[in-house]
Amino acid sequence: MQLTVSNRFGLLDIVEDPVDLWDTCKHETLEAAKKCVGERPRLRSDFVSIETLESIEESRAARLAGNCDQYRWMDGFYIRHRNG
């Protein structure tokens, strides 16, 4: 396993751009770790409810339409009611 990892990082001598160097190093390290340790599946959950997304879109539409009063009221409403 050591030989495989060291050969993968042989490409890093050729790369001159620091961003490319970092991306290559990161990618190869993660791939080597994934082969050794494995990967735990992530649990996906609905972080934001449909109602919240609709409210965000309504607030955004008010802001983009230039309706500052409605936008400010909605923004204050969310702040006042986000915990309950």
XYZ file of C-alpha atoms in Angstrom:
84
model
C 0.000 0.000 0.000
C 2.849 2.391 0.786
C 4.242 1.978 -2.736
C 0.888 2.816 -4.324
C 0.514 6.021 -2.337
C 4.093 7.171 -2.938
C 3.736 6.633 -6.699
C 0.540 8.656 -6.743
C 2.305 11.617 -5.193
C 5.084 11.448 -7.782
C 2.918 13.702 -9.962
C 3.248 16.518 -7.443
C 6.817 17.245 -8.595
C 5.531 18.137 -12.071
C 2.714 20.488 -11.002
C 3.768 24.147 -10.714
C 0.494 25.917 -9.915
C -0.206 25.876 -6.140
C -3.957 25.483 -6.691
C -3.443 22.494 -8.983
C -0.909 21.104 -6.526
C -3.405 21.362 -3.667
C -6.256 19.866 -5.702
C -4.095 16.929 -6.797
C -2.780 16.313 -3.280
C -6.267 16.529 -1.777
C -7.808 14.229 -4.386
C -5.095 11.582 -4.107
C -5.127 11.664 -0.299
C -8.905 11.259 -0.166
C -8.839 8.419 -2.699
C -6.109 6.575 -0.769
C -7.990 7.051 2.509
C -11.239 5.855 0.925
C -9.543 2.636 -0.221
C -7.971 1.993 3.203
C -10.701 3.123 5.577
C -13.806 3.055 3.435
C -16.535 5.607 3.186
C -19.491 6.075 5.503
C -22.706 6.935 3.666
C -24.091 10.318 4.573
C -27.626 10.552 5.838
C -29.620 13.145 3.963
C -32.452 14.882 5.726
C -34.757 17.723 4.815
C -32.813 20.564 6.363
C -35.218 23.251 5.177
C -38.957 22.676 5.044
C -41.059 23.410 1.965
C -42.847 26.197 3.866
C -39.534 27.861 4.687
C -38.405 27.650 1.067
C -41.679 29.213 -0.087
C -41.293 32.021 2.459
C -37.736 32.656 1.316
C -38.875 32.864 -2.311
C -41.697 35.257 -1.367
C -39.278 37.471 0.556
C -36.794 37.400 -2.310
C -39.491 38.314 -4.832
C -40.515 41.294 -2.684
C -36.908 42.461 -2.463
C -36.303 42.097 -6.203
C -39.567 43.906 -6.990
C -38.373 46.844 -4.903
C -41.092 46.404 -2.287
C -38.863 47.314 0.663
C -41.688 47.586 3.197
C -42.973 44.076 2.525
C -39.426 42.692 2.448
C -38.526 44.306 5.783
C -41.789 43.137 7.368
C -41.202 39.588 6.184
C -37.582 39.657 7.340
C -38.629 40.886 10.789
C -41.459 38.351 10.905
C -39.027 35.485 10.325
C -36.681 36.742 13.013
C -39.526 37.090 15.531
C -41.027 33.668 14.758
C -38.086 31.442 13.881
C -38.048 29.748 17.302
C -41.704 29.050 17.507
